């Protein structure tokens, strides 16, 4: 056990147990820093840095720098954060399990014990991103959607099942159980963790805060429980999984002092939309946000979690609430053991971090104030989550946006009669026209979780006889609500808003109100606990009567898996160019996220989703205009249906017990027969199946040996691409559609796969053969080596030789890279500023490496992509200020050498880029080595983080 600063102390862990911990108050006593003034979130990271300080991976200097965090001017240093656990969702999790499986195969080839490959911290993968709303509004919807999901994802699920039995520290939560962040909040999170260690030859327990990273941006939801964690890309998660630190720059911390209380009729969703708008305006991107004060103390954990969830929408790295009595109460109420609750409380008390801080107790970089009493009911949209609209203003705002020019963010419908409605007859189970709803490979969807898996959009054909649509007659026009979805972990984790939706439905049904058949209604909670309390309170039956039948436990509409609309509705939208609306309790609403044909998307609380489904339109003021007519023809208003706080509280008390959580989170697998039916291979080694086009053994460990190679100069490299500024990770590794004419498309066709069944790059992340072909294949990328073109093309010039053609043959980047590999020639990429910007995406670095690129020379790098390149053994180099490919007049006909590379390299040192031009002239320019830390030198020397860890593990045995 590291104890560099002599901070290891005993504490009373409760229930008669004694434990050890690294005491931050002791660190302060030793004069290392004024720790008691630090934001709580910074102290939690500091504890990890202190506990893991081993002089190499984490250095004394890292502890001292963070302990002296300067609120007004944080040091521009990277923090090595070793997290306690990892959470994954299925889309981003599959490639990580593929890498682990490949490591095991490599160990076996070397004659070792494959079981040495285990995640070193606990990993939980929740399968939640694949369920789609094909069926809705019927008692069968849940079963039918689940059947469709299993049919579409069988190959991936088989593989995950193998992983589940092969790794001890890897827990898999099968489909149909819940959404990753809600399951994390209700079940996986422990608040404080303990591990065994030996002291004076005696076994004891060391306690430390629960911390994590997840491969999904809304991992921040757990911040509501006082757990520090956020979303990262695959390579950082992989590093964390293998016990390596996740690096991030010392952040500013914005304190938000909450005062007052929410008023009657105002929900947690209203609050989070208010906060999102407020913090977006304050520019908190890349910062920690910490909520505190008596207003924060008054919020129950589900409300805090709703606020933490939307951190990516307000731009913060985390949206954190310190641990207090409410946090302990929540753990107890959700069925965590008395021992766990006692350890949680006692640990935070021992660290002097228990209780909601008050104003003036902590130094924040910026201090903001919010009176909860000022928050108003509202919605956000129609295109961005930060565009909040007070409820009374929605109708007016929608009408004016409809007429505003497109260039000003409107819909450009200047001369149309907004009251026109078009009749649609929704009869029978119309054959589906094969439209692919929702997916759009564009920039805005540059987000790991956005990749959906929908090979077969025709449920009516797939499940013979089942009818996916509502029937009846309807009239639709601009502003018609066509999707109403109670969805997303943002809200379905919060019983107050879910019960409010049920209570509103009850009052509506009792008055005889109905939902128009054109509205696609769905209820997709993030855990089965929600169904339990909605059933127990008798409210589910009212939701059912309005069409909000259960459709699945997963992300559904929130991730864009809203499924098809009735073809006649889609036709009417198309024929009349309608600006139709969706209302959903999700957290993102940019165009095409929810459904490709729905242009106006409004985020709102679950009760408002039910209200707008009943109203059938968004172009009205629900606070003044009637929502509909009751069975006696009398106008009914929202205020007639809205449940009081007391009604909601009473329902909560009667329905929520710790035993429900314990029962529903016990033995998931046994509770999911479909999962059990999936055959899975067993054993420690995965039997790679050459017939699979979803799962393939990546070549990262081909020719792997125990000795890393020497660091040597790169000589005689060709440029594979020369790019301008702001090349995103989506340019480098697109997530969306696979073009039939692209190398990946051609490869799939050669495997007998029809373009209709290509699926997206995202869903094929477990197959390097597709992903490598897809690298730099974004249809929008511009390679300056081939001026005037768009897409993944380059010029192949072969080996430099006298009198050779300096123009080269034009071909795809993949084909050229393969030819260069045959020629045994190294490759470089040259780029402008902010190279690798956008969401972290593991395949952007993996694909670069597998194409044979040895170095990327750019004017500047996006932080995470730079570290991902090093993690994959690709050298990031930075041009000196004022120099770039354009100032050097490079066109790709040159050959390049990088000198100064040896085993003695040091972070940040200057190297030389030597340029041999086709006409025989040459230049040399300095470039700085963007390997930023000593541990990264080790990663690079070993050819990447996976190889580094594998050698370490093999050496231990
Ligand atoms: S429900 Fe939405 S926010 Fe939650 S994990 Fe799924 S896609 Fe992300």
Coordinates of N, CA and C in Angstrom, one line a residue, residues 332-479:
X332 N -29.9 3.9 1.6 CA -30.7 3.0 2.4 C -32.0 2.7 1.7
X333 N -32.7 3.8 1.2 CA -34.0 3.6 0.6 C -34.0 2.7 -0.7
X334 N -32.8 2.6 -1.3 CA -32.7 1.8 -2.5 C -32.1 0.4 -2.2
X335 N -32.1 0.0 -0.9 CA -31.8 -1.4 -0.6 C -30.4 -1.7 -0.3
X336 N -29.5 -0.7 -0.2 CA -28.1 -1.0 0.1 C -28.1 -1.4 1.6
X337 N -27.1 -2.2 2.0 CA -27.1 -2.8 3.3 C -26.7 -1.7 4.4
X338 N -27.1 -2.0 5.6 CA -26.7 -1.1 6.7 C -25.2 -0.9 6.8
X339 N -24.5 -2.0 6.6 CA -23.0 -1.9 6.7 C -22.5 -0.9 5.6
X340 N -23.1 -1.0 4.4 CA -22.6 -0.1 3.3 C -22.9 1.3 3.7
X341 N -24.2 1.6 4.2 CA -24.6 2.9 4.5 C -23.7 3.5 5.6
X342 N -23.4 2.7 6.6 CA -22.6 3.2 7.8 C -21.2 3.5 7.3
X343 N -20.6 2.6 6.4 CA -19.2 2.9 6.0 C -19.2 4.2 5.1
X344 N -20.2 4.3 4.3 CA -20.3 5.5 3.5 C -20.3 6.8 4.4
X345 N -21.2 6.8 5.3 CA -21.3 8.0 6.2 C -20.0 8.2 7.0
X346 N -19.6 7.1 7.6 CA -18.4 7.3 8.5 C -17.2 7.7 7.7
X347 N -17.0 7.2 6.5 CA -15.8 7.5 5.7 C -15.8 9.0 5.4
X348 N -16.9 9.5 5.0 CA -17.0 10.9 4.6 C -16.9 11.8 5.8
X349 N -17.4 11.3 7.0 CA -17.2 12.1 8.2 C -15.7 12.2 8.6
X350 N -15.0 11.0 8.5 CA -13.6 10.9 8.8 C -12.8 11.9 7.9
X351 N -13.2 12.0 6.7 CA -12.5 12.9 5.8 C -12.9 14.3 5.9
X352 N -13.8 14.6 6.8 CA -14.4 15.9 7.0 C -15.0 16.5 5.7
X353 N -15.7 15.5 5.0 CA -16.4 15.9 3.8 C -17.9 15.6 3.8
X354 N -18.4 15.4 5.1 CA -19.8 15.0 5.2 C -20.6 16.3 5.4
X355 N -21.7 16.4 4.7 CA -22.6 17.6 4.9 C -22.5 18.5 3.7
X356 N -23.6 19.2 3.4 CA -23.6 20.1 2.3 C -22.9 21.4 2.7
X357 N -21.8 21.8 2.0 CA -21.1 23.0 2.4 C -22.0 24.3 2.3
X358 N -21.7 25.2 3.1 CA -22.5 26.5 3.1 C -21.6 27.5 2.5
X359 N -22.2 28.7 2.2 CA -21.5 29.7 1.5 C -20.3 30.2 2.3
X360 N -19.2 30.4 1.6 CA -18.0 30.9 2.2 C -17.1 29.8 2.7
X361 N -17.5 28.6 2.8 CA -16.7 27.5 3.3 C -15.7 27.0 2.3
X362 N -15.9 27.2 1.1 CA -15.1 26.6 0.0 C -14.7 27.6 -1.0
X363 N -13.5 27.5 -1.5 CA -13.0 28.5 -2.6 C -13.4 27.9 -3.9
X364 N -14.2 28.6 -4.7 CA -14.6 28.1 -6.0 C -14.0 29.1 -7.0
X365 N -13.7 28.7 -8.2 CA -13.2 29.6 -9.3 C -14.2 30.7 -9.6
X366 N -15.4 30.3 -9.7 CA -16.5 31.2 -9.9 C -17.7 30.8 -9.0
X367 N -18.4 31.8 -8.4 CA -19.5 31.4 -7.5 C -20.7 32.0 -8.1
X368 N -21.7 31.1 -8.4 CA -23.0 31.5 -9.0 C -24.1 31.3 -7.9
X369 N -25.2 31.8 -8.2 CA -26.3 31.8 -7.2 C -27.6 31.4 -8.0
X370 N -28.4 30.5 -7.4 CA -29.7 30.2 -8.0 C -30.7 30.0 -6.8
X371 N -31.8 30.8 -6.9 CA -32.9 30.7 -6.0 C -33.9 29.7 -6.6
X372 N -34.0 28.5 -6.0 CA -34.9 27.5 -6.5 C -36.3 28.0 -6.7
X373 N -36.7 28.9 -5.8 CA -38.1 29.5 -5.9 C -38.4 30.2 -7.2
X374 N -37.3 30.6 -7.9 CA -37.5 31.4 -9.2 C -37.8 30.5 -10.4
X375 N -37.6 29.2 -10.2 CA -37.7 28.3 -11.4 C -39.1 28.1 -11.8
X376 N -39.3 28.2 -13.1 CA -40.7 28.1 -13.6 C -40.9 26.8 -14.5
X377 N -42.1 26.3 -14.5 CA -42.3 25.2 -15.4 C -42.0 25.6 -16.9
X378 N -41.3 24.7 -17.6 CA -40.9 25.0 -18.9 C -40.6 23.7 -19.7
X379 N -40.2 24.0 -21.0 CA -39.7 23.0 -21.9 C -38.5 23.5 -22.5
X380 N -37.7 22.6 -23.3 CA -36.5 23.1 -24.0 C -36.6 22.6 -25.4
X381 N -36.3 23.5 -26.3 CA -36.2 23.1 -27.7 C -36.4 24.3 -28.6
X382 N -36.7 24.1 -29.8 CA -37.0 22.8 -30.5 C -35.7 22.1 -31.0
X383 N -34.5 22.7 -30.8 CA -33.4 22.0 -31.4 C -32.2 21.8 -30.4
X384 N -32.2 22.6 -29.3 CA -31.1 22.5 -28.3 C -31.6 22.4 -26.9
X385 N -31.0 21.7 -26.1 CA -31.5 21.5 -24.7 C -31.3 22.8 -23.9
X386 N -30.5 23.7 -24.3 CA -30.3 24.9 -23.5 C -31.3 26.0 -23.8
X387 N -32.1 25.8 -24.9 CA -33.1 26.8 -25.3 C -34.4 26.6 -24.5
X388 N -34.5 27.1 -23.3 CA -35.6 26.8 -22.4 C -36.7 27.8 -22.8
X389 N -37.9 27.3 -22.7 CA -39.1 28.2 -23.0 C -40.1 28.0 -21.8
X390 N -40.5 29.2 -21.2 CA -41.5 29.1 -20.2 C -42.7 28.5 -20.8
X391 N -43.4 27.7 -20.0 CA -44.6 26.9 -20.5 C -45.6 27.9 -21.2
X392 N -45.9 29.0 -20.6 CA -46.9 29.8 -21.3 C -46.5 30.3 -22.7
X393 N -45.2 30.4 -22.9 CA -44.6 31.0 -24.1 C -44.4 30.0 -25.3
X394 N -44.7 28.7 -25.0 CA -44.4 27.7 -26.0 C -45.1 27.9 -27.4
X395 N -46.4 28.1 -27.3 CA -47.2 28.3 -28.5 C -46.7 29.4 -29.4
X396 N -46.5 30.5 -28.7 CA -46.1 31.7 -29.4 C -44.7 31.5 -30.0
X397 N -43.8 30.9 -29.2 CA -42.4 30.7 -29.6 C -42.4 29.8 -30.9
X398 N -43.2 28.7 -30.8 CA -43.2 27.8 -31.9 C -43.7 28.5 -33.2
X399 N -44.8 29.2 -33.0 CA -45.3 29.9 -34.2 C -44.3 30.9 -34.8
X400 N -43.6 31.6 -33.9 CA -42.7 32.5 -34.5 C -41.5 31.8 -35.1
X401 N -41.0 30.7 -34.5 CA -39.9 30.0 -35.1 C -40.3 29.4 -36.5
X402 N -41.6 29.0 -36.6 CA -42.1 28.4 -37.8 C -41.9 29.4 -39.0
X403 N -42.1 30.6 -38.7 CA -42.0 31.6 -39.7 C -40.7 32.3 -39.9
X404 N -39.8 32.1 -38.9 CA -38.5 32.7 -39.0 C -37.7 32.1 -40.1
X405 N -36.8 32.9 -40.8 CA -36.0 32.3 -41.8 C -35.1 31.2 -41.2
X406 N -34.7 30.2 -42.1 CA -33.9 29.1 -41.7 C -32.5 29.6 -41.1
X407 N -32.0 30.6 -41.8 CA -30.7 31.1 -41.4 C -30.7 31.7 -40.0
X408 N -31.9 32.1 -39.5 CA -32.0 32.6 -38.1 C -32.4 31.5 -37.2
X409 N -32.4 30.3 -37.6 CA -32.7 29.2 -36.7 C -34.2 28.8 -36.7
X410 N -35.0 29.4 -37.6 CA -36.4 29.1 -37.8 C -36.6 28.0 -38.8
X411 N -37.9 27.9 -39.2 CA -38.2 26.8 -40.2 C -38.6 27.4 -41.5
X412 N -38.6 28.7 -41.7 CA -38.8 29.3 -43.0 C -40.2 29.1 -43.6
X413 N -41.2 29.0 -42.8 CA -42.6 28.8 -43.4 C -43.3 30.2 -43.4
X414 N -42.9 31.1 -44.2 CA -43.4 32.4 -44.1 C -44.8 32.6 -44.5
X415 N -45.2 31.9 -45.6 CA -46.5 32.2 -46.1 C -47.5 31.0 -46.1
X416 N -47.5 30.3 -45.0 CA -48.4 29.2 -44.9 C -49.5 29.5 -43.9
X417 N -50.6 28.8 -44.1 CA -51.7 28.9 -43.1 C -51.4 27.9 -42.0
X418 N -51.1 28.4 -40.9 CA -50.6 27.5 -39.8 C -51.7 26.6 -39.2
X419 N -53.0 27.0 -39.5 CA -54.1 26.3 -39.0 C -54.5 25.1 -39.9
X420 N -53.9 25.0 -41.1 CA -54.3 23.9 -42.0 C -53.9 22.5 -41.4
X421 N -54.9 21.6 -41.4 CA -54.7 20.3 -41.0 C -54.9 19.3 -42.1
X422 N -54.2 18.2 -42.1 CA -54.3 17.2 -43.2 C -54.8 15.9 -42.6
X423 N -55.8 15.4 -43.3 CA -56.4 14.1 -42.8 C -55.6 12.9 -43.1
X424 N -55.3 12.1 -42.1 CA -54.6 10.8 -42.4 C -55.5 9.7 -41.8
X425 N -55.6 8.6 -42.7 CA -56.4 7.4 -42.2 C -55.4 6.4 -41.8
X426 N -55.3 6.1 -40.6 CA -54.3 5.1 -40.1 C -55.0 3.8 -40.0
X427 N -55.2 3.1 -41.2 CA -55.9 1.9 -41.2 C -54.9 0.7 -41.4
X428 N -55.2 -0.4 -40.6 CA -54.5 -1.6 -40.9 C -53.0 -1.5 -40.6
X429 N -52.3 -2.6 -40.8 CA -50.9 -2.6 -40.6 C -50.2 -2.4 -41.9
X430 N -50.0 -1.1 -42.3 CA -49.5 -0.8 -43.6 C -48.0 -1.3 -43.7
X431 N -47.7 -1.8 -44.9 CA -46.3 -2.3 -45.1 C -45.4 -1.1 -44.9
X432 N -44.3 -1.4 -44.3 CA -43.3 -0.3 -44.0 C -42.5 0.0 -45.3
X433 N -42.2 1.3 -45.5 CA -41.6 1.6 -46.7 C -40.0 1.5 -46.6
X434 N -39.5 1.1 -45.5 CA -38.1 0.8 -45.4 C -37.3 2.0 -45.1
X435 N -37.9 3.1 -44.7 CA -37.1 4.3 -44.3 C -36.4 3.9 -43.0
X436 N -35.2 4.5 -43.0 CA -34.4 4.3 -41.8 C -34.6 5.5 -40.9
X437 N -35.3 5.4 -39.8 CA -35.6 6.5 -39.0 C -34.4 6.9 -38.1
X438 N -34.2 8.2 -38.0 CA -33.4 8.7 -36.9 C -31.9 8.8 -37.2
X439 N -31.3 8.0 -38.0 CA -29.8 8.0 -38.0 C -29.3 9.0 -39.0
X440 N -28.3 9.7 -38.5 CA -27.7 10.8 -39.4 C -26.3 10.8 -39.0
X441 N -25.4 10.6 -40.0 CA -24.0 10.5 -39.6 C -23.3 11.9 -39.5
X442 N -24.1 12.9 -39.4 CA -23.5 14.3 -39.5 C -22.8 14.6 -38.2
X443 N -22.2 15.8 -38.2 CA -21.3 16.2 -37.1 C -22.0 16.3 -35.8
X444 N -23.2 16.7 -35.8 CA -23.9 16.9 -34.5 C -24.1 15.6 -33.8
X445 N -24.0 14.5 -34.5 CA -24.2 13.2 -33.9 C -22.9 12.6 -33.5
X446 N -21.9 13.5 -33.4 CA -20.5 13.0 -33.2 C -20.4 12.6 -31.7
X447 N -21.0 11.4 -31.4 CA -21.1 11.1 -30.0 C -21.3 9.6 -30.0
X448 N -20.5 9.0 -29.1 CA -20.4 7.5 -29.1 C -21.8 6.9 -29.0
X449 N -22.6 7.5 -28.0 CA -23.9 6.8 -27.8 C -24.9 7.0 -28.9
X450 N -24.6 7.9 -29.9 CA -25.5 8.2 -30.9 C -25.7 7.1 -32.0
X451 N -24.8 6.2 -31.9 CA -24.8 5.2 -33.0 C -25.8 4.1 -32.7
X452 N -26.8 4.1 -33.6 CA -27.8 3.1 -33.3 C -27.7 1.9 -34.3
X453 N -28.4 0.9 -33.8 CA -28.2 -0.4 -34.5 C -29.5 -0.9 -35.0
X454 N -29.8 -0.5 -36.2 CA -31.1 -0.8 -36.7 C -31.1 -1.4 -38.1
X455 N -30.7 -2.7 -38.2 CA -30.6 -3.2 -39.5 C -31.9 -3.5 -40.2
X456 N -33.0 -3.8 -39.4 CA -34.2 -4.2 -40.0 C -35.3 -3.3 -39.6
X457 N -35.7 -2.3 -40.4 CA -36.7 -1.4 -39.9 C -38.1 -1.8 -40.2
X458 N -38.4 -3.1 -40.3 CA -39.7 -3.5 -40.7 C -40.3 -4.5 -39.8
X459 N -40.8 -4.0 -38.6 CA -41.3 -4.9 -37.6 C -42.5 -5.7 -38.1
X460 N -43.3 -5.1 -38.9 CA -44.5 -5.8 -39.4 C -44.1 -7.0 -40.2
X461 N -43.0 -6.9 -40.9 CA -42.6 -8.1 -41.7 C -41.9 -9.1 -40.9
X462 N -41.1 -8.6 -39.9 CA -40.2 -9.4 -39.1 C -41.0 -10.3 -38.2
X463 N -42.0 -9.7 -37.5 CA -42.8 -10.5 -36.6 C -44.2 -10.6 -37.2
X464 N -44.3 -11.7 -37.9 CA -45.6 -11.9 -38.7 C -46.8 -11.7 -37.8
X465 N -47.7 -10.9 -38.4 CA -49.0 -10.8 -37.7 C -49.1 -9.7 -36.7
X466 N -47.9 -9.3 -36.1 CA -48.0 -8.2 -35.1 C -48.1 -6.9 -35.8
X467 N -49.0 -6.0 -35.2 CA -49.2 -4.7 -35.8 C -48.6 -3.6 -35.0
X468 N -47.7 -2.9 -35.6 CA -47.0 -2.0 -34.7 C -47.7 -0.6 -34.6
X469 N -48.7 -0.3 -35.3 CA -49.3 1.0 -35.3 C -50.6 1.2 -34.7
X470 N -50.9 2.4 -34.2 CA -52.3 2.8 -33.8 C -53.2 2.9 -35.1
X471 N -54.5 2.7 -34.9 CA -55.4 2.9 -36.0 C -56.3 4.0 -35.7
X472 N -57.0 4.5 -36.7 CA -58.0 5.6 -36.6 C -57.7 6.7 -37.6
X473 N -58.5 7.8 -37.3 CA -58.4 8.9 -38.3 C -57.8 10.1 -37.5
X474 N -57.0 10.8 -38.2 CA -56.4 12.0 -37.5 C -56.2 13.1 -38.5
X475 N -56.0 14.3 -37.9 CA -55.7 15.4 -38.7 C -54.4 16.0 -38.2
X476 N -53.4 16.1 -39.1 CA -52.1 16.6 -38.6 C -51.6 17.9 -39.4
X477 N -50.8 18.7 -38.7 CA -50.3 19.9 -39.4 C -49.0 20.3 -38.7
X478 N -48.6 21.5 -39.0 CA -47.4 22.1 -38.3 C -47.7 22.1 -36.8
X479 N -46.8 21.6 -36.0 CA -46.9 21.6 -34.5 C -47.6 20.4 -34.0

